[in-house]
Coordinates of C-alpha atoms and ligand atoms in Angstrom, one line a residue:
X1 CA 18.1 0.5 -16.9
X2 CA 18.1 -1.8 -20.0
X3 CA 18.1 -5.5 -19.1
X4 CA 21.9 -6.7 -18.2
X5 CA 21.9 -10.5 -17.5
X6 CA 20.8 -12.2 -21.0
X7 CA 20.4 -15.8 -19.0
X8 CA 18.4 -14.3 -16.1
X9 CA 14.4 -13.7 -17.3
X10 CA 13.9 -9.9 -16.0
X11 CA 10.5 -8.6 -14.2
X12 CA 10.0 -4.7 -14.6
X13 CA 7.3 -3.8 -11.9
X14 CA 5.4 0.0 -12.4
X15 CA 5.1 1.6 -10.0
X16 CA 5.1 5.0 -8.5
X17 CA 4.9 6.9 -5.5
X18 CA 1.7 7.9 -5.2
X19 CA 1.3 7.4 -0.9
X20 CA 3.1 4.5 0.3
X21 CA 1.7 1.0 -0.6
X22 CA 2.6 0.8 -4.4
X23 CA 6.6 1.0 -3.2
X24 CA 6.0 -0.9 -0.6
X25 CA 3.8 -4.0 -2.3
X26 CA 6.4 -3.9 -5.1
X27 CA 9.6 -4.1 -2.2
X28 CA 7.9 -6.9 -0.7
X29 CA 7.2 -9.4 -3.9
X30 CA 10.9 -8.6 -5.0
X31 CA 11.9 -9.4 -1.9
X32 CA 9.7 -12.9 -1.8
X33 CA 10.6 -13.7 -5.6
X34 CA 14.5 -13.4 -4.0
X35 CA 13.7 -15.5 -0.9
X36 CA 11.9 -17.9 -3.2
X37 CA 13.9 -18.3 -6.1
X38 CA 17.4 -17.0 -5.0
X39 CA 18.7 -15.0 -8.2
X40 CA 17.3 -16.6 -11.1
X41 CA 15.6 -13.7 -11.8
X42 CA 16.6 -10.2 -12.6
X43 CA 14.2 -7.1 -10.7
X44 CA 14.2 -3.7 -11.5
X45 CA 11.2 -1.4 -10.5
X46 CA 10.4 2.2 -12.6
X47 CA 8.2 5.0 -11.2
X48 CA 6.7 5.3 -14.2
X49 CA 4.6 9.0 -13.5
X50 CA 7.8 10.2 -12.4
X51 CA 10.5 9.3 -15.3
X52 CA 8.0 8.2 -18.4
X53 CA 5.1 10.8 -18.5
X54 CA 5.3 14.7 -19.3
X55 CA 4.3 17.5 -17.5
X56 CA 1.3 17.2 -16.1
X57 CA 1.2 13.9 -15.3
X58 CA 5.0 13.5 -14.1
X59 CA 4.4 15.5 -11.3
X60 CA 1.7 13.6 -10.2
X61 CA 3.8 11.7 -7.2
X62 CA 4.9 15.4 -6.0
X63 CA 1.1 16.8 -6.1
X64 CA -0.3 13.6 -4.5
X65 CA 0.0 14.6 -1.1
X66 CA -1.8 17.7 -1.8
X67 CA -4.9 16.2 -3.9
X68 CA -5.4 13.7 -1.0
X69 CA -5.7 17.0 1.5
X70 CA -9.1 17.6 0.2
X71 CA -10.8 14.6 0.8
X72 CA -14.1 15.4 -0.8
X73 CA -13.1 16.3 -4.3
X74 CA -10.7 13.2 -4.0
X75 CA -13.8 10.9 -3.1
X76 CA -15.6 12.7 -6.4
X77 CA -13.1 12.5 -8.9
X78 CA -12.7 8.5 -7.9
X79 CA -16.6 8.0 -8.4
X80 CA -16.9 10.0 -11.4
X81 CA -14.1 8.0 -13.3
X82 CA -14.7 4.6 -11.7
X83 CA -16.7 2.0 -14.1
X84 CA -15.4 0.1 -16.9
X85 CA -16.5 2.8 -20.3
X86 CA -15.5 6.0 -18.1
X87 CA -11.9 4.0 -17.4
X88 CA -11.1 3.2 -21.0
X89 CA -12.8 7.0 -22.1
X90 CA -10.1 8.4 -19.4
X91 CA -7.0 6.2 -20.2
X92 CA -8.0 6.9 -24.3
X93 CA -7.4 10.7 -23.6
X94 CA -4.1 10.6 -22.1
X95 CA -2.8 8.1 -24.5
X96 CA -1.6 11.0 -27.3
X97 CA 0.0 12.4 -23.9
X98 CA 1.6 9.8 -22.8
X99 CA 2.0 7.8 -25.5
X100 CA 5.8 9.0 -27.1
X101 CA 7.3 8.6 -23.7
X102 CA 5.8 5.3 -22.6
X103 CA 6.9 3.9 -26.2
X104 CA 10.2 5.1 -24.4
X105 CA 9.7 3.1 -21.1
X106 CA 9.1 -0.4 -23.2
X107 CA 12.2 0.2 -25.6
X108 CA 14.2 1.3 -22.3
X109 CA 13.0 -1.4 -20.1
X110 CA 13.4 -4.8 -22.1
X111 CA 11.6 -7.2 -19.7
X112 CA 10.6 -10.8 -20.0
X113 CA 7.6 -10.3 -17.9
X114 CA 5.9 -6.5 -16.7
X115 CA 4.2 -6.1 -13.6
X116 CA 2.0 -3.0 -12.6
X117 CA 1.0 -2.0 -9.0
X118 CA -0.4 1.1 -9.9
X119 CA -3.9 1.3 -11.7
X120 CA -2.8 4.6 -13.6
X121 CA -0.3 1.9 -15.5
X122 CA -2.2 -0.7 -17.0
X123 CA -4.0 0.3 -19.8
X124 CA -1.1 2.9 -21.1
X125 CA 2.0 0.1 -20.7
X126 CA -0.4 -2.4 -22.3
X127 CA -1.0 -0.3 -25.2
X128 CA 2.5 0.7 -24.9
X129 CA 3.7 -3.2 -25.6
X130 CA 1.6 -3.9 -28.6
X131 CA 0.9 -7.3 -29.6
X132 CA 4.6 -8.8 -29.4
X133 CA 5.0 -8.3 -26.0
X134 CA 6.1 -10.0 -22.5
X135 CA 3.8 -11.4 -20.1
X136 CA 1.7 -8.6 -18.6
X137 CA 0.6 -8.8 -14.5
X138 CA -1.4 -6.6 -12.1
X139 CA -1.0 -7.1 -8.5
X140 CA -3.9 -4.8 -7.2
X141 CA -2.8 -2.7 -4.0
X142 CA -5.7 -2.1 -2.9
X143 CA -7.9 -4.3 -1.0
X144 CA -11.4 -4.1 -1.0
X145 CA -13.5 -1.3 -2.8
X146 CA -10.8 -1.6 -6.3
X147 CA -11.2 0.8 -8.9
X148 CA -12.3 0.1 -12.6
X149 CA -8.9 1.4 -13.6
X150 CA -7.2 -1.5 -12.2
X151 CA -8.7 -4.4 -14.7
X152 CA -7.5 -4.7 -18.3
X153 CA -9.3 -7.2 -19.9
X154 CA -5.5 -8.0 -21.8
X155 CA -3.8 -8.6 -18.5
X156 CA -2.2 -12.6 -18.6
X157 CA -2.9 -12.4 -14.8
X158 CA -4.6 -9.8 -12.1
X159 CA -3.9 -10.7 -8.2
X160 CA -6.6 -9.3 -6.1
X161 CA -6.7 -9.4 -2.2
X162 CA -10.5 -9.7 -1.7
X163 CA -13.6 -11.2 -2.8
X164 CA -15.1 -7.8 -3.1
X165 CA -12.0 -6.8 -5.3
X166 CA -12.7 -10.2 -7.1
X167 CA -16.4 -9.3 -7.8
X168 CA -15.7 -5.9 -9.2
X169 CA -12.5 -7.7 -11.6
X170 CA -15.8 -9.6 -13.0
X171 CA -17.8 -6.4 -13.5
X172 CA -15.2 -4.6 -15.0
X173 CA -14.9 -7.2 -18.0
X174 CA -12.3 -9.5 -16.8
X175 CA -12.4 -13.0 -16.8
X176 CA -12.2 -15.6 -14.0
X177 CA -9.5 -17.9 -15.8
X178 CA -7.2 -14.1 -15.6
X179 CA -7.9 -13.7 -12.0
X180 CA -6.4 -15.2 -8.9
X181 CA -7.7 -13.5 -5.2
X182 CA -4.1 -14.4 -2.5
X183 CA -3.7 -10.9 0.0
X184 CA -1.9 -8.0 -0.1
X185 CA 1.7 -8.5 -0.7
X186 CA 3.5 -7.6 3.1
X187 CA 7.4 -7.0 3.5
X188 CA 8.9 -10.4 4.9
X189 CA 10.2 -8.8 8.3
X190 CA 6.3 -8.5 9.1
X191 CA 5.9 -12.3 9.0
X192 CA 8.8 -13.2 11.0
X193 CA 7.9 -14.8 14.8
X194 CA 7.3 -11.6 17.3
X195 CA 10.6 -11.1 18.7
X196 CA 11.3 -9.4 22.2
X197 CA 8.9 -6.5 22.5
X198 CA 10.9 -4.9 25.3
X199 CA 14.3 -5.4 23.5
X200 CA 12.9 -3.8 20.6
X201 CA 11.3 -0.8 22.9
X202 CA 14.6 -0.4 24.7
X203 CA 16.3 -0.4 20.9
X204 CA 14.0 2.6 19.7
X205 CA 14.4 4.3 23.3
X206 CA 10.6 3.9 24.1
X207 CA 9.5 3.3 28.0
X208 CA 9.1 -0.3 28.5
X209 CA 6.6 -0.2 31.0
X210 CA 3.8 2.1 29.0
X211 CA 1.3 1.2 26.4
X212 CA 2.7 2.2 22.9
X213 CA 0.2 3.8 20.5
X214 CA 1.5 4.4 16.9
X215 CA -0.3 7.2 15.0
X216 CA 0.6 7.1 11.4
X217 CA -1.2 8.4 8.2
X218 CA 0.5 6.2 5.7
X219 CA 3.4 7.4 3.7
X220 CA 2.5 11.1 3.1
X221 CA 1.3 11.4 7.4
X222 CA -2.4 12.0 5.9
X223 CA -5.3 13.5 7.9
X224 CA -5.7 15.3 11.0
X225 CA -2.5 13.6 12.4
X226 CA -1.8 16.5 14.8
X227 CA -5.2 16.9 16.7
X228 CA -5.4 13.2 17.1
X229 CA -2.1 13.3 18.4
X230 CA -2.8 15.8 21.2
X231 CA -6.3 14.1 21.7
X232 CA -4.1 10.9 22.4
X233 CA -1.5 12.3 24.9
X234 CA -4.7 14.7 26.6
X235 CA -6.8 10.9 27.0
X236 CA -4.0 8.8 27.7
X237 CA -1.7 10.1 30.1
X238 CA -0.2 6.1 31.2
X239 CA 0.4 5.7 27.4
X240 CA 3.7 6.5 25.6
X241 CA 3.0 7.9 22.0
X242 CA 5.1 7.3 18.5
X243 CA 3.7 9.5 15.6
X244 CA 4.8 9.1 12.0
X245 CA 4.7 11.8 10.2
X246 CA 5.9 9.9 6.4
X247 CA 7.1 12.3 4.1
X248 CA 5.1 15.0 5.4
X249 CA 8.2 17.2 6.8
X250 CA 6.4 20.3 7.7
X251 CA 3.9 18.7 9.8
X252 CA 7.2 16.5 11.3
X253 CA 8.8 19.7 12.1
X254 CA 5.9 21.2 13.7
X255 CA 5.0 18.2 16.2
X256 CA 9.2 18.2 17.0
X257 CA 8.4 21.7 18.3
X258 CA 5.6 20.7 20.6
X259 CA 5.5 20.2 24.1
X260 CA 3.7 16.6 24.7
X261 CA 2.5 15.8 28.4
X262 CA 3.4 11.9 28.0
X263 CA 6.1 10.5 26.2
X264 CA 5.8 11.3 22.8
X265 CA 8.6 10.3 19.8
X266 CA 7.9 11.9 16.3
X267 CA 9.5 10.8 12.8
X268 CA 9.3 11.1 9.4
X269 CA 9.2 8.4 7.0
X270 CA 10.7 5.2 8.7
X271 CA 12.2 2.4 7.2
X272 CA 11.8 0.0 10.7
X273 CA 7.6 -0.1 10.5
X274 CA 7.9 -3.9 11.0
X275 CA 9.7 -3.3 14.3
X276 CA 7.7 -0.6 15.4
X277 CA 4.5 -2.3 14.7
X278 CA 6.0 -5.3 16.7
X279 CA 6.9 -3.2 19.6
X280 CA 3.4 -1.5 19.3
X281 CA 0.2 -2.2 21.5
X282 CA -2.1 0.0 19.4
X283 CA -1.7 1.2 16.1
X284 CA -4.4 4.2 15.2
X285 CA -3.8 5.1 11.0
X286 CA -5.4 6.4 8.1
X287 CA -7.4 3.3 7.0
X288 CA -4.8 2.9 3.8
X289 CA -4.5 -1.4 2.9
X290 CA -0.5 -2.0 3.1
X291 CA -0.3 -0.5 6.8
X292 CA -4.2 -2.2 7.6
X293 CA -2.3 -5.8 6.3
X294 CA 1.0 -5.0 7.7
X295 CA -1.1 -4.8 11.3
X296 CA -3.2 -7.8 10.7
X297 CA 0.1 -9.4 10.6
X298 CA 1.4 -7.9 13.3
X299 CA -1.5 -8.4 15.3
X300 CA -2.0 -5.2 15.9
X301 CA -5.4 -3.8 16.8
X302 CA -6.8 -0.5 14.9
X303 CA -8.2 2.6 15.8
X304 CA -9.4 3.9 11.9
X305 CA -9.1 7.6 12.0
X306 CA -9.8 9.0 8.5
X307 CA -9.4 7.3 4.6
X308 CA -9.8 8.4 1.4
X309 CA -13.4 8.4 0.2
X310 CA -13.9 5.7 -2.4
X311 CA -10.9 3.7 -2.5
X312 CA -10.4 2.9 1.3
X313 CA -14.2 2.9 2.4
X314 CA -14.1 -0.9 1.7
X315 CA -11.2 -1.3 4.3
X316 CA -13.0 0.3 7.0
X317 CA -16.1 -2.0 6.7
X318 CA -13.9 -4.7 6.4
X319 CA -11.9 -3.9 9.5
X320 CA -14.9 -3.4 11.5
X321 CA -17.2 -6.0 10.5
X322 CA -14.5 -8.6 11.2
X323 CA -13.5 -6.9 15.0
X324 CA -10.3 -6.0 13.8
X325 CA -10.6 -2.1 14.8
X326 CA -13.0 0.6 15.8
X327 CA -13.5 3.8 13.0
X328 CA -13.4 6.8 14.6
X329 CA -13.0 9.9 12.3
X330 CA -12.6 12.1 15.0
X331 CA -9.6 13.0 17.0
X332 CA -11.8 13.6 19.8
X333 CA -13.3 9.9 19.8
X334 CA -10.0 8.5 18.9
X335 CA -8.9 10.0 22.5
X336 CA -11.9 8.0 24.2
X337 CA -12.1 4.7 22.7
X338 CA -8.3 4.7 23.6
X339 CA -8.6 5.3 26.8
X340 CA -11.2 2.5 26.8
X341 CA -9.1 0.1 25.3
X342 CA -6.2 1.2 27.7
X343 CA -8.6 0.3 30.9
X344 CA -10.0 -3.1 29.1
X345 CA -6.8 -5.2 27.3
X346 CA -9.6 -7.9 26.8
X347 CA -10.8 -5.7 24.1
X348 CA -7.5 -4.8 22.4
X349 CA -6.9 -8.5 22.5
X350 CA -10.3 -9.9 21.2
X351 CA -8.8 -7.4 18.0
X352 CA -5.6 -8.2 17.9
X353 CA -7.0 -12.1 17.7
X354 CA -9.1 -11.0 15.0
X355 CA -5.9 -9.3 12.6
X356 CA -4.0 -12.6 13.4
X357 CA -7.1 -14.6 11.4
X358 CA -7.1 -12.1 8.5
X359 CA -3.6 -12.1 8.0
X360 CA -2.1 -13.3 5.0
X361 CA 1.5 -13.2 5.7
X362 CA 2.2 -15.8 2.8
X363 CA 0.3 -13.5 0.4
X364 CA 4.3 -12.1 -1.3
X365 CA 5.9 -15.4 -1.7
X366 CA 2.3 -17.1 -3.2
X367 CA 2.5 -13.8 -5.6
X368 CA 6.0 -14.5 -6.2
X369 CA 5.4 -17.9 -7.3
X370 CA 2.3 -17.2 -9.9
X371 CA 4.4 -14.4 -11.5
X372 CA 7.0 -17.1 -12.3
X373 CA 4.4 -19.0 -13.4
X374 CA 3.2 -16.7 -15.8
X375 CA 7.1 -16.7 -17.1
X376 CA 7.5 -20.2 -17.8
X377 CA 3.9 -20.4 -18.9
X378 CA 4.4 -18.2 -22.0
X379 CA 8.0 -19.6 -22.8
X380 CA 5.8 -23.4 -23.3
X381 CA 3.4 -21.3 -25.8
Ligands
UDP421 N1 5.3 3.4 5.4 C1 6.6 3.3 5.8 N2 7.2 4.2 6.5 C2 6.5 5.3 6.9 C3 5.1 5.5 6.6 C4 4.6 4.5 5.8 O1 7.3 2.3 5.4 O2 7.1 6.2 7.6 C5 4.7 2.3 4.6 C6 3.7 1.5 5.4 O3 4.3 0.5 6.2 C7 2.9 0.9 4.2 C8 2.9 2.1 3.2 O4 4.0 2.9 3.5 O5 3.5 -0.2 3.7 C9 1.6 2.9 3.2 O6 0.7 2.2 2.4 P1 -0.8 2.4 2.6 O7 -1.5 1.5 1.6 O8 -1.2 2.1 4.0 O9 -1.2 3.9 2.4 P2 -0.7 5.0 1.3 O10 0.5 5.7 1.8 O11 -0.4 4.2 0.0 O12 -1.9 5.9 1.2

């Protein structure tokens, strides 16, 4: 959609849906830039795999789910490209690929400033723009072991949520004046006061009077979701279980068939997770960063149970080191430490207090505010 409102500056954010968090950081800084700045500025956001590349790559958010299944060569193809030569060697090749409809994207998509939240986006929109360009910005999405494909040295600004993310920005060739380290951008209904945990429960039709476990895998219901689940209701018979299958419909399908021995509510991709995270005593998840800062907010303790090698191995050590959850890649474990945390609420508290210090529910609206920035800092140039 070409820009429409000549006195409003427009922000294109890149993104695409590649699991959940890219959507949802992108949702959430629109939705701060609004709550910040009212409607002086225009927002439009553009899957870019999905409506600017060819085939191959275009069907990149569709085969997602299915790359991530197998873990190991996952984990692999993230070490082998990760590092600042292998990056530009990789994003060099695709260029004569991409390079005709991404020329497309820029004439298309008229912006006065571009931000990416994908690290597949950077170097080919960059290259895209040319020199006479709009203000370029990378709001990294993920929080702690960042890949190399993330940092282009040409970026005006590059928000990182982590000094570990920080350091690598450095060894990749960016500069410290370029970088700015605030959180992961979280939805605003996340950072509103608690609310009534039984009026949500009775809202959702979930037993009041139970412990309520989430088991999620982020947006594509990643992992060994099912066995954990029947490891949860087999442990934890005083609990009542929610699992949230995301876009993964077959395996939604198949846990709507099952007979559960506790209460047990299955859905697909929900558009309430602030609610249910509020309503929530336990949340057990793939160790992916929007749903790991989503729950810090919420103070919501984690059980870790599985992550894709590479890019989350830095939130699990992160998680655990500052006694904000327990990784257990096991669904068997998963069953037992529950039950322990069930018996002992001191524990699931002494967590929960540790997500409330680690969360960063400013982190949107502080984003919000340097991407102006950026506007108004090239317009004085
Ligand atoms: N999410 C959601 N509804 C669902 C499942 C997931 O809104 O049914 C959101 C979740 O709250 C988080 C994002 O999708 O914001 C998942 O991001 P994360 O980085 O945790 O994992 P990814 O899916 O990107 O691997």
């Amino acid at each position: 959609m070409p820009k429409t409102d000549p006195k409003r500056p427009h922000i294109l954010f890149l993104f695409s849906d590649t699991g959940g968090g890219h959507r949802s950081a992108a949702e959430a800084i629109i939705e701060a830039i609004e709550l910040e700045f009212g409607e002086q500025y225009s927002t439009e956001m553009v899957d870019f795999f999905l409506n600017y590349t060819p085939t191959p790559f275009k069907h990149l958010p569709m085969l997602y789910p299915k790359l991530v299944r197998v873990p190991q060569a996952w984990g692999l193809g993230y070490s082998i490209s990760n590092g600042h030569a292998r990056a530009r060697i990789l994003t060099a090749s695709a260029w004569p690929y991409v390079r005709r409809s991404l020329h497309r994207m820029v004439a298309n998509h008229p912006a006065d400033l571009m931000v990416s939240v994908h690290p597949l986006a950077n170097a080919p929109a960059l290259r895209a723009l040319g020199r006479n360009r709009p203000p370029f910005a990378t709001v990294v999405t993920d929080m702690v072991t960042t890949h190399a494909l993330w940092y282009h040295h040409l970026a005006d600004l590059c928000i990182v949520a982590s000094q570990e993310a920080y350091r690598r920005a450095l060894a990749a060739g960016m500069r410290a004046e370029q970088m700015r380290i605030v959180g992961l951008p979280v939805a605003d209904r996340f950072c509103q006061p608690p609310g009534d945990r039984q009026t949500l429960r009775a809202r959702f039709g979930w037993p009041a009077e139970r412990p309520l476990v989430i088991l999620m895998g982020g947006g594509e219901g990643m992992g060994p979701l099912e066995k954990t689940a029947r490891s949860i209701a087999q442990h934890c018979p005083s609990a009542a279980l929610v699992v949230i299958a995301g876009r993964n419909q077959t395996l939604k399908a198949r846990l709507e068939a099952m007979q559960w021995p506790i209460p047990t509510f299955v859905y697909g991709f929900v558009r309430e997770m602030p609610d249910f995270m509020r309503a929530a005593d336990v949340l057990v998840t793939k160790a992916g960063p929007g749903t790991i800062s989503e729950a810090f907010i919420a103070g919501l303790p984690m059980l870790l149970y599985s992550r894709l090698p590479g890019q989350e191995d830095g939130n699990v050590t992160y998680v655990v080191n500052e006694g904000a959850g327990i990784w257990a890649p096991n669904p068997e474990k998963i069953g037992t430490i529950l039950q322990d945390w069930l018996a002992h609420p001191e524990k699931r508290l002494q967590a929960s207090a540790a997500c409330q210090r680690l969360a960063r529910p400013q982190a949107a609206r502080q984003i919000a505010h340097l991407l102006i920035e950026t506007i108004h800092n090239r317009e004085k140039v």
